[in-house]
């Protein structure tokens, strides 16, 4: 879940650096020591580097709202959750095993506990939320199904690639 927001943040920061032509303090000092034609050439090289980097990120990780992962952002607990957030996730990922009528009832019952401040890692925050709900005897099986599904989506295929690499080396 955090991957999308991290990549979006990186993409935005790179785009901002391209627009304002800021390359960091150390690079600024080096650029100031260069003669104007060389300074212009180095600046253009850095802008081209940032443009290529931004293009690479955009190509390999869709940073638009069209990315299905975008609807998972509210589960980062950085904004107040609404029933519509969960409804969008159910629709976007075709979670047919979730009963939306029951989900609405669960959300209404759990709303005060769900909209808490995030503490530490997202997974730990959700564990704390579900623990509070259990202590208050609020049953939320559909919310648990949604979070179980979402948290089981791997952030990358690194583990699988590593296994295939090990298998091909034998």
Coordinates of C-alpha atoms in Angstrom, one line a residue:
X1 CA 0.0 0.0 0.0
X2 CA 2.8 2.4 0.8
X3 CA 4.6 1.7 -2.5
X4 CA 2.2 3.8 -4.6
X5 CA 2.4 6.8 -2.3
X6 CA 6.2 6.5 -2.2
X7 CA 6.5 6.3 -6.0
X8 CA 4.0 9.1 -6.4
X9 CA 6.1 11.3 -4.0
X10 CA 9.3 10.5 -5.8
X11 CA 7.7 11.3 -9.2
X12 CA 6.4 14.6 -7.9
X13 CA 9.8 15.6 -6.4
X14 CA 11.6 14.7 -9.6
X15 CA 9.1 16.7 -11.6
X16 CA 9.5 19.7 -9.3
X17 CA 13.3 19.5 -9.5
X18 CA 13.0 19.5 -13.3
X19 CA 10.8 22.6 -13.2
X20 CA 12.9 24.7 -10.8
X21 CA 16.2 23.2 -11.9
X22 CA 17.4 22.4 -8.4
X23 CA 20.1 19.7 -8.2
X24 CA 21.1 19.9 -4.6
X25 CA 23.5 22.0 -2.6
X26 CA 26.7 20.2 -3.5
X27 CA 25.9 20.3 -7.2
X28 CA 24.9 24.0 -6.9
X29 CA 28.4 24.8 -5.5
X30 CA 30.0 22.9 -8.4
X31 CA 27.9 24.6 -11.0
X32 CA 28.8 28.0 -9.6
X33 CA 32.5 27.3 -10.1
X34 CA 32.0 26.5 -13.8
X35 CA 32.2 29.0 -16.6
X36 CA 28.8 29.9 -18.1
X37 CA 28.9 27.7 -21.2
X38 CA 30.0 24.7 -19.2
X39 CA 27.5 25.5 -16.4
X40 CA 24.7 25.6 -19.0
X41 CA 25.8 22.2 -20.5
X42 CA 26.0 20.6 -17.0
X43 CA 22.5 22.0 -16.1
X44 CA 21.1 20.6 -19.3
X45 CA 22.7 17.2 -18.6
X46 CA 21.1 17.1 -15.1
X47 CA 17.7 18.2 -16.5
X48 CA 18.0 15.4 -19.1
X49 CA 18.9 12.9 -16.4
X50 CA 15.9 13.9 -14.2
X51 CA 13.6 13.7 -17.3
X52 CA 14.9 10.2 -18.2
X53 CA 14.4 9.1 -14.6
X54 CA 10.9 10.6 -14.4
X55 CA 10.1 8.9 -17.8
X56 CA 11.4 5.6 -16.5
X57 CA 9.3 5.8 -13.3
X58 CA 6.2 6.8 -15.3
X59 CA 6.7 4.0 -17.8
X60 CA 7.3 1.3 -15.2
X61 CA 4.9 2.5 -12.5
X62 CA 1.7 4.3 -13.6
X63 CA 1.5 7.3 -11.3
X64 CA -2.0 8.4 -12.4
X65 CA -5.3 7.9 -10.7
X66 CA -6.0 5.2 -13.3
X67 CA -3.7 2.9 -11.5
X68 CA -5.8 0.4 -9.5
X69 CA -3.5 0.8 -6.5
X70 CA -4.5 4.4 -6.3
X71 CA -7.7 3.5 -4.6
X72 CA -5.8 1.8 -1.8
X73 CA -4.2 5.1 -0.6
X74 CA -6.8 5.8 2.0
X75 CA -5.8 2.5 3.7
X76 CA -2.5 4.2 4.6
X77 CA -4.6 6.0 7.3
X78 CA -3.3 9.4 6.3
X79 CA -6.8 10.6 5.6
X80 CA -10.2 10.0 7.2
X81 CA -11.7 6.7 5.9
X82 CA -15.2 6.6 4.4
X83 CA -17.4 3.8 3.3
X84 CA -16.9 4.9 -0.3
X85 CA -13.2 4.1 0.0
X86 CA -14.0 0.5 0.9
X87 CA -16.7 0.3 -1.8
X88 CA -14.2 1.5 -4.4
X89 CA -11.7 -1.1 -3.4
X90 CA -14.3 -3.9 -3.5
X91 CA -15.4 -2.7 -7.0
X92 CA -11.8 -2.1 -8.4
X93 CA -10.5 -5.5 -7.3
X94 CA -13.7 -7.5 -7.9
X95 CA -13.9 -8.7 -4.3
X96 CA -17.1 -10.7 -4.8
X97 CA -16.6 -12.4 -1.4
X98 CA -17.3 -9.1 0.4
X99 CA -21.0 -8.4 1.3
X100 CA -21.4 -4.7 0.8
X101 CA -24.5 -4.4 2.9
X102 CA -22.8 -6.0 5.8
X103 CA -19.7 -4.0 5.0
X104 CA -21.7 -0.8 5.4
X105 CA -23.0 -1.9 8.8
X106 CA -19.5 -2.9 9.9
X107 CA -18.1 0.4 8.8
X108 CA -20.8 2.4 10.6
X109 CA -20.2 0.4 13.8
X110 CA -16.4 0.7 13.5
X111 CA -16.1 4.3 12.2
X112 CA -14.9 5.8 15.5
X113 CA -12.1 3.3 15.8
X114 CA -11.2 3.3 12.1
X115 CA -10.4 7.1 12.0
X116 CA -7.5 7.1 14.4
X117 CA -4.0 8.4 14.0
X118 CA -1.6 6.1 12.2
X119 CA 1.2 4.8 14.5
X120 CA 4.3 3.4 12.9
X121 CA 3.9 0.9 10.0
X122 CA 0.6 0.6 8.3
X123 CA 0.3 -3.1 9.1
X124 CA 0.8 -2.5 12.8
X125 CA -1.7 0.3 12.8
X126 CA -4.3 -2.0 11.3
X127 CA -3.4 -4.7 13.8
X128 CA -4.1 -2.1 16.6
X129 CA -7.4 -1.1 15.0
X130 CA -8.6 -4.6 14.7
X131 CA -7.5 -5.3 18.3
X132 CA -9.5 -2.2 19.5
X133 CA -12.5 -3.4 17.5
X134 CA -12.2 -6.9 19.1
X135 CA -11.9 -5.4 22.6
X136 CA -15.0 -3.3 21.9
X137 CA -16.7 -6.5 20.6
X138 CA -17.3 -5.0 17.2
X139 CA -17.4 -7.8 14.6
X140 CA -15.9 -6.7 11.2
X141 CA -15.4 -9.8 9.0
X142 CA -15.7 -8.0 5.7
X143 CA -13.2 -5.3 6.7
X144 CA -10.8 -8.1 7.7
X145 CA -11.4 -9.8 4.3
X146 CA -10.6 -6.5 2.5
X147 CA -7.5 -5.8 4.5
X148 CA -6.3 -9.4 4.3
X149 CA -6.6 -9.2 0.5
X150 CA -4.9 -5.8 0.2
X151 CA -2.1 -6.6 2.6
X152 CA -1.4 -9.9 0.7
X153 CA -0.7 -8.0 -2.6
X154 CA 3.1 -8.1 -2.9
X155 CA 4.8 -4.7 -3.3
X156 CA 7.1 -6.3 -5.9
X157 CA 8.0 -9.6 -7.5
X158 CA 11.5 -9.7 -6.0
X159 CA 10.9 -12.8 -4.0
X160 CA 9.5 -14.8 -6.9
X161 CA 12.3 -13.5 -9.2
X162 CA 14.9 -14.7 -6.7
X163 CA 13.3 -18.2 -6.5
X164 CA 13.3 -18.5 -10.3
X165 CA 16.9 -17.3 -10.4
X166 CA 17.9 -19.9 -7.9
X167 CA 16.0 -22.6 -9.8
X168 CA 17.7 -21.7 -13.1
X169 CA 21.1 -21.8 -11.5
X170 CA 20.8 -25.6 -10.6

